[in-house]
PDB file of C-alpha atoms in Angstrom:
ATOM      1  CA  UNK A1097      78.344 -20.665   9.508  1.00 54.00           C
ATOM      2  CA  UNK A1098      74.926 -22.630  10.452  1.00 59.00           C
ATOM      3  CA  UNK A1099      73.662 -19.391  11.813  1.00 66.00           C
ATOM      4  CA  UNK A1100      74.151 -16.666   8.625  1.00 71.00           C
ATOM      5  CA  UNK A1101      72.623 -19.454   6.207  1.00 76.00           C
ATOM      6  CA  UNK A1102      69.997 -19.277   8.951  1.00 68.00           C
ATOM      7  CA  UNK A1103      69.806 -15.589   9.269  1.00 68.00           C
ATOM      8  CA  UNK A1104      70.108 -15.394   5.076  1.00 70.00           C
ATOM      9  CA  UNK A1105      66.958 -17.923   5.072  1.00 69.00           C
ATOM     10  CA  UNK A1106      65.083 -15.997   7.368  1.00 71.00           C
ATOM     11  CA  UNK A1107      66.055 -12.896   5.683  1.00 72.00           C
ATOM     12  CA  UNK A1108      64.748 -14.233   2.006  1.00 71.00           C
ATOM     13  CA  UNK A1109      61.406 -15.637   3.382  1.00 75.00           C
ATOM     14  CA  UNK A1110      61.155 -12.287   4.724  1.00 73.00           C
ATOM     15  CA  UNK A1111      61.542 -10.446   1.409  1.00 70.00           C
ATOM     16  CA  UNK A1112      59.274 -12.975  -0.433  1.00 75.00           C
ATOM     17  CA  UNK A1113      56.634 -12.194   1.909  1.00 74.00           C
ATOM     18  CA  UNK A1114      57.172  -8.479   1.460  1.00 73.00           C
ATOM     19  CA  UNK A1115      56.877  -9.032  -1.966  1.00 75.00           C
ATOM     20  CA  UNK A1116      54.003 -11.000  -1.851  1.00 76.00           C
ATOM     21  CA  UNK A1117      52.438  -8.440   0.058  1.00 77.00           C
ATOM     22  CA  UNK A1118      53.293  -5.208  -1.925  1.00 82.00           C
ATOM     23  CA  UNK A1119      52.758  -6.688  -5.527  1.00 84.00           C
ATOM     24  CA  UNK A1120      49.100  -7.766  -6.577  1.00 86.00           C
ATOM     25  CA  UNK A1121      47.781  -8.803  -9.700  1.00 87.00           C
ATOM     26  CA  UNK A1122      44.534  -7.764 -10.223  1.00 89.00           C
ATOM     27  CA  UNK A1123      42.618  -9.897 -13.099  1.00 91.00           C
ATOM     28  CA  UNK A1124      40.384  -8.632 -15.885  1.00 92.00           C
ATOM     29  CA  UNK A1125      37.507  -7.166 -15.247  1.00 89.00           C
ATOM     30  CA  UNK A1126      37.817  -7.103 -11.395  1.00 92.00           C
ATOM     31  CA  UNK A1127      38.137  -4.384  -9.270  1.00 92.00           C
ATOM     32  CA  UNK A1128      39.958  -4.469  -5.612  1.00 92.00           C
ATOM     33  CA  UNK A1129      39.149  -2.052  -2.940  1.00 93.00           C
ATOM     34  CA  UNK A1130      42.411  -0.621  -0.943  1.00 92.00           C
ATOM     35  CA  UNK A1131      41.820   0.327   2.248  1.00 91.00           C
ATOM     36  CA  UNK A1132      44.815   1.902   4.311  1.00 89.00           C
ATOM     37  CA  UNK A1133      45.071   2.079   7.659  1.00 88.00           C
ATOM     38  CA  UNK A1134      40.758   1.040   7.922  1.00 85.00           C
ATOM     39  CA  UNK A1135      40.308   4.164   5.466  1.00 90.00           C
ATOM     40  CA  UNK A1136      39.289   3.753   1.685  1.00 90.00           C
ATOM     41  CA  UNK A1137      42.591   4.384  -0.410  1.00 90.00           C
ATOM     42  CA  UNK A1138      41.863   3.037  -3.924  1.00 91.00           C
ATOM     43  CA  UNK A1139      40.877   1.023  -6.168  1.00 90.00           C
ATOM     44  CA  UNK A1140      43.022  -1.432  -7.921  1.00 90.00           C
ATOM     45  CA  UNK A1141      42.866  -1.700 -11.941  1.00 89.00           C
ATOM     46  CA  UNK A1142      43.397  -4.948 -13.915  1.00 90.00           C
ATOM     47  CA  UNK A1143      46.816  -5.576 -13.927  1.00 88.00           C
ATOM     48  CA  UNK A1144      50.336  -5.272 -11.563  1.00 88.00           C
ATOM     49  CA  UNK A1145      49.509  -3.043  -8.734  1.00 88.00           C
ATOM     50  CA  UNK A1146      51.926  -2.106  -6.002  1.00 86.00           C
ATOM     51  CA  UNK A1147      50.732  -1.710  -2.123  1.00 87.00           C
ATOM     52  CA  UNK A1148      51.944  -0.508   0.814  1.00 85.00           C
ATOM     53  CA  UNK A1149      52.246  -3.914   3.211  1.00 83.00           C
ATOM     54  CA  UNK A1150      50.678  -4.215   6.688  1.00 82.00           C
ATOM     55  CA  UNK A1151      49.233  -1.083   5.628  1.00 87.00           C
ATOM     56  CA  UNK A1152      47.139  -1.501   3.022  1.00 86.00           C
ATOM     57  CA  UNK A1153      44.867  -4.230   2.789  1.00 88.00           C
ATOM     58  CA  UNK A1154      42.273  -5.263  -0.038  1.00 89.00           C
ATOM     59  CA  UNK A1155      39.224  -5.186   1.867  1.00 90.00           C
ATOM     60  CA  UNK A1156      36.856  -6.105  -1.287  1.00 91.00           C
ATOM     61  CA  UNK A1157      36.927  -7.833  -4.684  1.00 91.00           C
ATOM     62  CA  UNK A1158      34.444  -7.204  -6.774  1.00 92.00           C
ATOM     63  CA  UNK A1159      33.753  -8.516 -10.126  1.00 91.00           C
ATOM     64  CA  UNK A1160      32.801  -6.747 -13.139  1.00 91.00           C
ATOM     65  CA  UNK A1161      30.842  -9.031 -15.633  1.00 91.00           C
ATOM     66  CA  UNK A1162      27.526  -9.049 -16.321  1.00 92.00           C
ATOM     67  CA  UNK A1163      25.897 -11.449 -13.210  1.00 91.00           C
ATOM     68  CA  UNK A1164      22.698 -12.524 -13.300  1.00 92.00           C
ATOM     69  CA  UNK A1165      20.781 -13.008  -9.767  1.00 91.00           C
ATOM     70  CA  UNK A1166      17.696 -15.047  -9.297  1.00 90.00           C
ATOM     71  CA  UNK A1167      14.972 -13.135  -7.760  1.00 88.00           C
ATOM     72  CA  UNK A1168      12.784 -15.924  -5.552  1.00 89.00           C
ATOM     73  CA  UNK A1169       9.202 -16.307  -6.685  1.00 88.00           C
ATOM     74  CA  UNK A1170       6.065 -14.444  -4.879  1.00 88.00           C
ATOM     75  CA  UNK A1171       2.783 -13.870  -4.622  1.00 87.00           C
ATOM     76  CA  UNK A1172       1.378 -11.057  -5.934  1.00 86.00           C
ATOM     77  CA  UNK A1173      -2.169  -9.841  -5.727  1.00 86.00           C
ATOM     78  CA  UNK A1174      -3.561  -7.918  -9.188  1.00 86.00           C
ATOM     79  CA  UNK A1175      -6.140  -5.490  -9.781  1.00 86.00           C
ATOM     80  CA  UNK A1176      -8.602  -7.888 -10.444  1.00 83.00           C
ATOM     81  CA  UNK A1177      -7.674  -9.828  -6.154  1.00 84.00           C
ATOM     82  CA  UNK A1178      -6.139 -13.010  -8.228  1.00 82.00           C
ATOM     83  CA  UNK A1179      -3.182 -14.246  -6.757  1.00 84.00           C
ATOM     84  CA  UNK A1180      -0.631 -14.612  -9.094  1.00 84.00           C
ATOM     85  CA  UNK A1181       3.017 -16.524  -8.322  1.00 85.00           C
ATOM     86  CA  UNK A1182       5.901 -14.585 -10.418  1.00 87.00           C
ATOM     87  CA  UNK A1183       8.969 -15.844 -10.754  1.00 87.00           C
ATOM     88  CA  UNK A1184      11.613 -13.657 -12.722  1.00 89.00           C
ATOM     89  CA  UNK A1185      15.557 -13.036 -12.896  1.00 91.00           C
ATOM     90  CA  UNK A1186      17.853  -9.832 -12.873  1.00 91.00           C
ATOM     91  CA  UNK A1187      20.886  -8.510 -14.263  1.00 93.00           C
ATOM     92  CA  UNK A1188      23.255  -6.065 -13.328  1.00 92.00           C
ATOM     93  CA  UNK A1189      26.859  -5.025 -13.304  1.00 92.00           C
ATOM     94  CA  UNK A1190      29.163  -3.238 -11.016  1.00 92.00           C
ATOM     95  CA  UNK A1191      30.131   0.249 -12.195  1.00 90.00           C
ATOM     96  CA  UNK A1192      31.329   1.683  -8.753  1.00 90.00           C
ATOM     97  CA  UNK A1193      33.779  -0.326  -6.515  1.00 90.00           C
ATOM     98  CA  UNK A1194      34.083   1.831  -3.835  1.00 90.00           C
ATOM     99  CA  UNK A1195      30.082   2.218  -3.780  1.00 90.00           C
ATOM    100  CA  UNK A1196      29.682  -0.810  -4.016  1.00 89.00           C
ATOM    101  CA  UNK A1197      31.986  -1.913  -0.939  1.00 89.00           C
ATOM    102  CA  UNK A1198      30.018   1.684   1.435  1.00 89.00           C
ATOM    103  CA  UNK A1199      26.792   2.357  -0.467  1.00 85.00           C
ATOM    104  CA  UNK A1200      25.205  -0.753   1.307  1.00 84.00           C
ATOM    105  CA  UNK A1201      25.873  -3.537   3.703  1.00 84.00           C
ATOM    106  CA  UNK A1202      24.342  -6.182   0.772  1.00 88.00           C
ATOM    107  CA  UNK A1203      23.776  -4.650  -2.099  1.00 87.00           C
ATOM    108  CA  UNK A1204      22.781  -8.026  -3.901  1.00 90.00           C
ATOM    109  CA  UNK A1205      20.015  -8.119  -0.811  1.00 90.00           C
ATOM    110  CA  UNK A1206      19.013  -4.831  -1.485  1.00 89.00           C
ATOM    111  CA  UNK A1207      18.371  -5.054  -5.417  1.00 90.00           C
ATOM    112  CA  UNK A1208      16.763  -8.524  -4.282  1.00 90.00           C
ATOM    113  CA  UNK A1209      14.390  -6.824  -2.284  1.00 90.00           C
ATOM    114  CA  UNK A1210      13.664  -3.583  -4.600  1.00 89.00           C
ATOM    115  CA  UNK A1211      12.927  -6.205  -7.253  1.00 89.00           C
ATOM    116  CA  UNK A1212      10.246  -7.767  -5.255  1.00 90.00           C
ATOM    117  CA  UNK A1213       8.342  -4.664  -3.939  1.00 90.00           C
ATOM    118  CA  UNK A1214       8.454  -2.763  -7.075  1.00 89.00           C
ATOM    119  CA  UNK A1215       6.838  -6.284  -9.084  1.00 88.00           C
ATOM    120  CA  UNK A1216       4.612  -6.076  -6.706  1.00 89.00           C
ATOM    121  CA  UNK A1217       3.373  -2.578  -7.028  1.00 88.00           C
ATOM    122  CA  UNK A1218       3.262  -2.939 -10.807  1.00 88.00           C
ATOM    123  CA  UNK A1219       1.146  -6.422 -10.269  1.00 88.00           C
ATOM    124  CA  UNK A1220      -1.328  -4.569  -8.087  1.00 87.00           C
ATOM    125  CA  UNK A1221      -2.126  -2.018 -11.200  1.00 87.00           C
ATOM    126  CA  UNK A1222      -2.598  -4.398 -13.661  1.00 86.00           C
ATOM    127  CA  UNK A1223      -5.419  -7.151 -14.146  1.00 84.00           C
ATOM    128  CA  UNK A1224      -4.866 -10.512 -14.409  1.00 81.00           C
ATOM    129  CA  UNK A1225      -5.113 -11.210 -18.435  1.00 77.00           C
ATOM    130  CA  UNK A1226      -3.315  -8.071 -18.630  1.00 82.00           C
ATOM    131  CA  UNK A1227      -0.333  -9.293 -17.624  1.00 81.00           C
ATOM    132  CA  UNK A1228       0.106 -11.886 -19.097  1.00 79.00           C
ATOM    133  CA  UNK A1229       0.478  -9.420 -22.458  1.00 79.00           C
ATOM    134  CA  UNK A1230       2.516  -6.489 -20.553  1.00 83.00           C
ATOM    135  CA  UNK A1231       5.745  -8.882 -19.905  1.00 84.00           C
ATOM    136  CA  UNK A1232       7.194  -6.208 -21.371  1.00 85.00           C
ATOM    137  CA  UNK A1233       5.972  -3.311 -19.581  1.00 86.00           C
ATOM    138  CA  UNK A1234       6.690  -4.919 -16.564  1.00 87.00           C
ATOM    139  CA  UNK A1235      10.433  -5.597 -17.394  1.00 88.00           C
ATOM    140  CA  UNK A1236      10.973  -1.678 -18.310  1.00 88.00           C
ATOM    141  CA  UNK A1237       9.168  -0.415 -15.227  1.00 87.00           C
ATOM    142  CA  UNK A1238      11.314  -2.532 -12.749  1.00 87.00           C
ATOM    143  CA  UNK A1239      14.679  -2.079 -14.111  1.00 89.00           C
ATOM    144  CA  UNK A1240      13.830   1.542 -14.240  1.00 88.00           C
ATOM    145  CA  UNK A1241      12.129   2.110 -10.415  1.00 85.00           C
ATOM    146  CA  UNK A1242      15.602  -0.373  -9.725  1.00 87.00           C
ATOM    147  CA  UNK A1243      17.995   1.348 -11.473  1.00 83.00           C
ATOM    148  CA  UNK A1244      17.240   4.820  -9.891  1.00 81.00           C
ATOM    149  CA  UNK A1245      17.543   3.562  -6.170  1.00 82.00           C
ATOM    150  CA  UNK A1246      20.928   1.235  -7.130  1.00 86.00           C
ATOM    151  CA  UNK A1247      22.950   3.746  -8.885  1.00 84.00           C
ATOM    152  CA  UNK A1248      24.043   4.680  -4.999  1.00 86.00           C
ATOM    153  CA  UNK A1249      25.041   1.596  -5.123  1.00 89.00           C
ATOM    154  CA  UNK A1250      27.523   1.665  -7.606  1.00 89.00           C
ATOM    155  CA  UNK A1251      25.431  -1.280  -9.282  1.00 91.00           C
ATOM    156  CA  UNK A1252      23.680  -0.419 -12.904  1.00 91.00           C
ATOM    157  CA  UNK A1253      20.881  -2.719 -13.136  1.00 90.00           C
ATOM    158  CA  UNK A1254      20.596  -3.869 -17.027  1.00 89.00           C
ATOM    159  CA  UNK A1255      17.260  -6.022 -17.376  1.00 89.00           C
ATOM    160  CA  UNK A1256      14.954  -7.913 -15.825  1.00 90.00           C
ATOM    161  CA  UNK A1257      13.202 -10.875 -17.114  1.00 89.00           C
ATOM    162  CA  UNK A1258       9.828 -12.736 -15.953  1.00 87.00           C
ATOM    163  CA  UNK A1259      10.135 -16.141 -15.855  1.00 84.00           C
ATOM    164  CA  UNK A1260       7.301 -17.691 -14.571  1.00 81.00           C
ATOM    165  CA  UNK A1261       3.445 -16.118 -14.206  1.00 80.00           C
ATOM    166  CA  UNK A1262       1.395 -19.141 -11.922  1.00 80.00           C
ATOM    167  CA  UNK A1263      -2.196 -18.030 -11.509  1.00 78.00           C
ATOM    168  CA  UNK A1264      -4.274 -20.093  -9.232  1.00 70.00           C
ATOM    169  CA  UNK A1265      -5.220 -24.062 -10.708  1.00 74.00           C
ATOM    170  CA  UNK A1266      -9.100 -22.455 -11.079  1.00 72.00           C
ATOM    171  CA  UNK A1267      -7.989 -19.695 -13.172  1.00 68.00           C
ATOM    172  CA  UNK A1268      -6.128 -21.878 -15.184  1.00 66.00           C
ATOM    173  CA  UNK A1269      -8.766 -23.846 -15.871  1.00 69.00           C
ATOM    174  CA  UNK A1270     -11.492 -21.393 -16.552  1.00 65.00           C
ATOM    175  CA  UNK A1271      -8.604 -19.765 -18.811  1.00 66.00           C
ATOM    176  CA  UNK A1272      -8.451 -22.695 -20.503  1.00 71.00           C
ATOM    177  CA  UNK A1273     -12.091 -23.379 -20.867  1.00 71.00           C
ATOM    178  CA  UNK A1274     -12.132 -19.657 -22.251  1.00 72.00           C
ATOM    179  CA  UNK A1275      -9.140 -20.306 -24.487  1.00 76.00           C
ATOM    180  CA  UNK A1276     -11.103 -23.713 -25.890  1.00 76.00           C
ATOM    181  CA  UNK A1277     -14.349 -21.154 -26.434  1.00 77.00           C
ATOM    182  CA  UNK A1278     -12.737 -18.849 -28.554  1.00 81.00           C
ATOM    183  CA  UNK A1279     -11.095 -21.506 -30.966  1.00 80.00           C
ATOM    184  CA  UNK A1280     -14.137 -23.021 -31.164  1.00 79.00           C
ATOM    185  CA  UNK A1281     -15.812 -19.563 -32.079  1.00 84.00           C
ATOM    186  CA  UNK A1282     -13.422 -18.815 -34.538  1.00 84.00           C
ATOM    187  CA  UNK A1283     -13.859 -22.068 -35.675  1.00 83.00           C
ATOM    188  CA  UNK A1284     -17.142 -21.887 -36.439  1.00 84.00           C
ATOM    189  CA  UNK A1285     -16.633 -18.425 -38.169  1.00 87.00           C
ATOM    190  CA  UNK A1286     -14.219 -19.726 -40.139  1.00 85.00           C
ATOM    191  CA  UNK A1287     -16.915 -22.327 -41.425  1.00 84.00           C
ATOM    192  CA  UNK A1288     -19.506 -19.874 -41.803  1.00 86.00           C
ATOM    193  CA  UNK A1289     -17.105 -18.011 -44.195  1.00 87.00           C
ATOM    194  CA  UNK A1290     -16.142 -20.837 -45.698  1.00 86.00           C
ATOM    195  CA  UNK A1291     -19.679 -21.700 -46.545  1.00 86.00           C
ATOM    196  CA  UNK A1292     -20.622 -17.953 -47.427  1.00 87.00           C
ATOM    197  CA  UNK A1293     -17.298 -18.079 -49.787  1.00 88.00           C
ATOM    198  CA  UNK A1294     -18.674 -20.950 -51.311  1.00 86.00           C
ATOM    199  CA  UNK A1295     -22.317 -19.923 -52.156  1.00 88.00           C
ATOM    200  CA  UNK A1296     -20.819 -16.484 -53.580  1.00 89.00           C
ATOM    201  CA  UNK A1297     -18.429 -18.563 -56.174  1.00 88.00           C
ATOM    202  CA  UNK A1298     -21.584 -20.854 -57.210  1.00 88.00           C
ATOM    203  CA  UNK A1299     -24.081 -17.579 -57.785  1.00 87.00           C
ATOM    204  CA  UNK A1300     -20.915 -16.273 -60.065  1.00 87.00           C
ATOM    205  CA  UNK A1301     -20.337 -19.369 -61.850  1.00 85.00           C
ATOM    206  CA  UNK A1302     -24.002 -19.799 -62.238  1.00 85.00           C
ATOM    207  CA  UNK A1303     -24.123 -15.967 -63.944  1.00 87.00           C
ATOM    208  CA  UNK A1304     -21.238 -16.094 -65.618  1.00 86.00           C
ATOM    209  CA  UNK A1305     -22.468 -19.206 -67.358  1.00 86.00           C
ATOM    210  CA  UNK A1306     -25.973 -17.764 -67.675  1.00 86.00           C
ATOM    211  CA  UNK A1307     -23.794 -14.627 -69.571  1.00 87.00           C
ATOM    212  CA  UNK A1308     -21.870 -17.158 -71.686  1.00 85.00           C
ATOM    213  CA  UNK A1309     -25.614 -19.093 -72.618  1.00 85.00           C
ATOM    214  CA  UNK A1310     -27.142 -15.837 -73.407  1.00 84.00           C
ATOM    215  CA  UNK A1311     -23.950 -14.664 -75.755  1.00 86.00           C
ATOM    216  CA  UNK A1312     -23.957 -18.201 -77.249  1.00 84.00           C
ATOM    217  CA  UNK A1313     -27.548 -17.521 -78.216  1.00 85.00           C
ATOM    218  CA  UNK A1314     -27.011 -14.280 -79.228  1.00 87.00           C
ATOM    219  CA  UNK A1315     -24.079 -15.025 -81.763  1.00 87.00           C
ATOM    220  CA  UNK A1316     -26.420 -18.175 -83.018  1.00 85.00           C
ATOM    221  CA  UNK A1317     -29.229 -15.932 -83.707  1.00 85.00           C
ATOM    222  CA  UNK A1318     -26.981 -13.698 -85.597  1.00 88.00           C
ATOM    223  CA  UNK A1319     -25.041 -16.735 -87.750  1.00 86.00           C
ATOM    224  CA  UNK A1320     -28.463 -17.855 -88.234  1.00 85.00           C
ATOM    225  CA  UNK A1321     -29.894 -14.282 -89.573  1.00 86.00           C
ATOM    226  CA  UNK A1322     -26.321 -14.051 -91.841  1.00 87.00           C
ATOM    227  CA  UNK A1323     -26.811 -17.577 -92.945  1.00 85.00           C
ATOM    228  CA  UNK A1324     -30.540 -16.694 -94.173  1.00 84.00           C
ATOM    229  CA  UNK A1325     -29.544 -13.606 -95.698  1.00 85.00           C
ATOM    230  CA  UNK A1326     -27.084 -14.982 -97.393  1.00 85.00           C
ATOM    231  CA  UNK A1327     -29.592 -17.977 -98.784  1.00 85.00           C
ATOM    232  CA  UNK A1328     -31.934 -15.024 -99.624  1.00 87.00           C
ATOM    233  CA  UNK A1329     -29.137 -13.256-102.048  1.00 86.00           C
ATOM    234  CA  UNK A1330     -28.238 -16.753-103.240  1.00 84.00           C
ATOM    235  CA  UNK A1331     -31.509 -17.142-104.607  1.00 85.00           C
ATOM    236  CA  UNK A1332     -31.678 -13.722-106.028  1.00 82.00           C
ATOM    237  CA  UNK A1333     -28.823 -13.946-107.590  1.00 82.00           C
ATOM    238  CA  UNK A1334     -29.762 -17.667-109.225  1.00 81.00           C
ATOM    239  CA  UNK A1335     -33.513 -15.961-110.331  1.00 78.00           C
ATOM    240  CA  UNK A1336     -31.702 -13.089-111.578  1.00 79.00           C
ATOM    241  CA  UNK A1337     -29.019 -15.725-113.320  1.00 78.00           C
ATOM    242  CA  UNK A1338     -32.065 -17.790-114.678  1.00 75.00           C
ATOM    243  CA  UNK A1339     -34.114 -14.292-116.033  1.00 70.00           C
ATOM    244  CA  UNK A1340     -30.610 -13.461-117.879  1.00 74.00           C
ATOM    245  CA  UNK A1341     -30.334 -16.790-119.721  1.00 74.00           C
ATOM    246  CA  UNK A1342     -34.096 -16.838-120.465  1.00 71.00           C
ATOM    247  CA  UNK A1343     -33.701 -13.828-121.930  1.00 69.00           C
ATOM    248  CA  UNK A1344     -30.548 -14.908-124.168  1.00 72.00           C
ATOM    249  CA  UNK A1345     -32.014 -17.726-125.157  1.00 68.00           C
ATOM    250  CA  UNK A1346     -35.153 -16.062-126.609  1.00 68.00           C
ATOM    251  CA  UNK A1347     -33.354 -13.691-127.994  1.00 69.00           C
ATOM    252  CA  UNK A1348     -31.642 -16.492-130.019  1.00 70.00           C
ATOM    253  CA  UNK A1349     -33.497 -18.304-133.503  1.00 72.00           C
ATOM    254  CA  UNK A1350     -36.427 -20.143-132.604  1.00 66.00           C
ATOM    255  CA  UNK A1351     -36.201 -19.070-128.889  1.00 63.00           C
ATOM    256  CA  UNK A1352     -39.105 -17.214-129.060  1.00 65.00           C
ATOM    257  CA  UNK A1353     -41.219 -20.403-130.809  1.00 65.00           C
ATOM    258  CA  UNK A1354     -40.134 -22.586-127.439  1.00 65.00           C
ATOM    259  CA  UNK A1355     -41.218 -19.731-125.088  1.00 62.00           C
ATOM    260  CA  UNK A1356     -44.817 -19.660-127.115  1.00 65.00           C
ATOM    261  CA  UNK A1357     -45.021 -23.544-126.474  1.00 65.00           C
ATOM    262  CA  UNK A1358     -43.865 -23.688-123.403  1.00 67.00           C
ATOM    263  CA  UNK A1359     -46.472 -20.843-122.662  1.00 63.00           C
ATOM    264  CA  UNK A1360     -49.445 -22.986-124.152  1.00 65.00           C
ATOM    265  CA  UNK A1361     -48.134 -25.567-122.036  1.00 67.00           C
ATOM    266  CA  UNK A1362     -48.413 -23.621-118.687  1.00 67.00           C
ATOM    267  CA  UNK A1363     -51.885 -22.136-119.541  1.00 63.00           C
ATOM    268  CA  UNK A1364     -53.319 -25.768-120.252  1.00 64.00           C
ATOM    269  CA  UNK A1365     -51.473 -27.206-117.235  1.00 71.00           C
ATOM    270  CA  UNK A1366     -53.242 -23.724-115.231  1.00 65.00           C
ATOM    271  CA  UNK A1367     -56.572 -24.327-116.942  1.00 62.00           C
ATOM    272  CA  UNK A1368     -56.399 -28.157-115.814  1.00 64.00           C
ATOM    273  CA  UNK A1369     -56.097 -27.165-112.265  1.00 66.00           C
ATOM    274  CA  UNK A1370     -58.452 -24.249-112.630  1.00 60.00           C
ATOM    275  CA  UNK A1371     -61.223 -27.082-113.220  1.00 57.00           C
ATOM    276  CA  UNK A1372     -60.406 -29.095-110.196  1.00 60.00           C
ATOM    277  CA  UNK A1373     -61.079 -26.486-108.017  1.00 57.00           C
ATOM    278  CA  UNK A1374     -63.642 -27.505-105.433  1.00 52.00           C
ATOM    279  CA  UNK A1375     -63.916 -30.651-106.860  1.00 51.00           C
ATOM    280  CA  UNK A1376     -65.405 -29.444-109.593  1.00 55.00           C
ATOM    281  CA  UNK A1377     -64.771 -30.684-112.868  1.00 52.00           C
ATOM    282  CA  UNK A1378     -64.886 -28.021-115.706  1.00 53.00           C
ATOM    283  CA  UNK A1379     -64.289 -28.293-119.574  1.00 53.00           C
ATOM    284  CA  UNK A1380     -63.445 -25.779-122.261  1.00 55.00           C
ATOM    285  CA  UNK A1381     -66.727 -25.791-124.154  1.00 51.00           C
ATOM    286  CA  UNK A1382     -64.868 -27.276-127.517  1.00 52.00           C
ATOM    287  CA  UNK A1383     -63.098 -30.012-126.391  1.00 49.00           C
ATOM    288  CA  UNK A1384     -61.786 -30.952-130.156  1.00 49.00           C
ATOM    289  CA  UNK A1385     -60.236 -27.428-130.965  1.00 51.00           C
ATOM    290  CA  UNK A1386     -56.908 -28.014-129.057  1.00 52.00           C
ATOM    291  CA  UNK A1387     -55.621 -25.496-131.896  1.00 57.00           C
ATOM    292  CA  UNK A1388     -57.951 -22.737-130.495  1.00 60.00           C
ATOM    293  CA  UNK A1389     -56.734 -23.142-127.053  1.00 56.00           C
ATOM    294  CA  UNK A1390     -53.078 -23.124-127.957  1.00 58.00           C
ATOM    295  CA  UNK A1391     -54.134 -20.221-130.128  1.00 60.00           C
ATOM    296  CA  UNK A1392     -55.620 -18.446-127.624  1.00 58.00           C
ATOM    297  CA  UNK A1393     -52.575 -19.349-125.246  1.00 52.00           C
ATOM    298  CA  UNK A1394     -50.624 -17.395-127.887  1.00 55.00           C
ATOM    299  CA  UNK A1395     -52.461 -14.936-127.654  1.00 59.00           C
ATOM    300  CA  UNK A1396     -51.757 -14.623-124.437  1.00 50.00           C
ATOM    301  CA  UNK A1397     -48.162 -14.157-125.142  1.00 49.00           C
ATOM    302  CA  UNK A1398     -48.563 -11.756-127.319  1.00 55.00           C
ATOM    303  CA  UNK A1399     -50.132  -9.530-125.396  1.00 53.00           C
ATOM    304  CA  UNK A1400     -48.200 -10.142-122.541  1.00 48.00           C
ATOM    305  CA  UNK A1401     -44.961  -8.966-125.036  1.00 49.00           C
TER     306      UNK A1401
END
């Protein structure tokens, strides 16, 4: 009885190592090489996966994901002979299983080392300020000289990013000291144009106020003009007003008796200044006939009407 429980034991480890052996799960996005009897058989999917035991065997496992591999710095010499340290990091992605478990021995080593060379060829064609500015150039032209050589190994290379670009500590410092020239150049053209900004506003201000001076005088000259011409009519219309009313009024009874004294008046007044001309004194000849002169004064009128 002790020996079929035995034997039944046996038996079920047995079958749980069989099925251990012929079922494997396979997880998402990985990719298991089969190899049967030393020979590549297949690759396994994600998922349940049935295999023949102690003759098949998963001989790799390769992942799927993205992966990003750290490329060690190195010294690279540019057009220019400046060393230059670059640092930079690649990323890539199995596509192939099977080449990538027989394409290579290391593929990993392999895109490690096509990284470096082809930097390094790119480096040598390029001068040193340049590339600092081509980062981008760079990038394309590695993944792309990369790319061509790995797809043998199942391996699609996807980008490849620059990190770190360590020129020498001199040309760091004369960069700098060049960097600190050109602010201060700009700088100083900046002021310049500040100052040239400035005198241009002042010369327009000063015009346009010269303009506004000249227009003020202008439209003064011409209120001044309107305001005189309008005095001028003001005063021809008051004459003309006083000529009517003179006229009226002689035409009215005894009108014409005040404009004959008021005559007289005038012509002695006249006659009284006439004989202080030149401080000279001069006197009608008949002092006492006051009626002759206001006669004569009439006289006067009448022939002027």
């Amino acid at each position: 009885m002790e020996n079929s429980t035995f034997v039944v034991f046996v038996l079920f480890v047995l079958a749980l190592v069989f099925i251990m052996k012929t079922v494997k799960v396979v997880p998402q996005q990985d990719a298991w090489v089969v190899e049967r009897l030393g020979k590549y058989h297949a690759t396994l999917a994600p998922g349940l996966n049935i295999v023949v035991p102690f003759v098949d065997r998963i001989a790799y496992k390769h992942v799927l994901k993205e992966i990003p591999l750290d490329v060690p710095p190195q010294v690279c010499i540019t057009k220019d002979n400046t060393q230059l340290q670059v640092d930079g990091i690649l990323y890539f992605q199995i596509t192939d299983a099977m080449r990538a478990s027989y394409g290579s021995s290391n593929y990993i080593a392999a895109i490690t080392q096509l990284a470096q060379t082809t930097l390094r060829s790119v480096i040598g064609k390029m001068e040193l300020d340049k590339t600092f500015e081509e980062r981008d150039h760079i990038n394309t032209t590695i993944v792309n000289a990369i790319d061509e050589s790995a797809a043998n190994w199942g391996v699609k290379v996807l980008r490849y990013e620059i990190k770190d670009l360590t020129p020498p500590k001199e040309i760091l410092h004369a960069m700098q000291a060049q960097i600190t020239a050109e602010r201060e150049k700009r700088a100083l053209i900046a002021a310049s144009e500040g100052r040239k900004q400035e005198q241009i506003n002042i010369a327009s201000g000063e015009r346009e106020a010269a303009i506004a001076k000249s227009e003020g005088e202008m439209q003064a000259s011409i209120n001044r003009a309107q305001g005189e011409a309008a005095a001028i009519l003001a005063i021809a219309d008051a004459s003309a007003e006083a000529l009517r009313k003179t006229a009226a009024a002689i035409r009215e009874p005894g009108g014409e008796d005040a404009v004959n004294l008021k005559v007289a008046e005038q012509y002695v007044s006249a006659f009284a200044n006439l004989a202080k001309t030149n401080n000279s004194i001069i006197v009608p000849a008949n002092m006492s006939d006051m009626s002759g002169l206001i006669a004569s004064a009439m006289q006067v009128v009448k022939a002027q009407k």
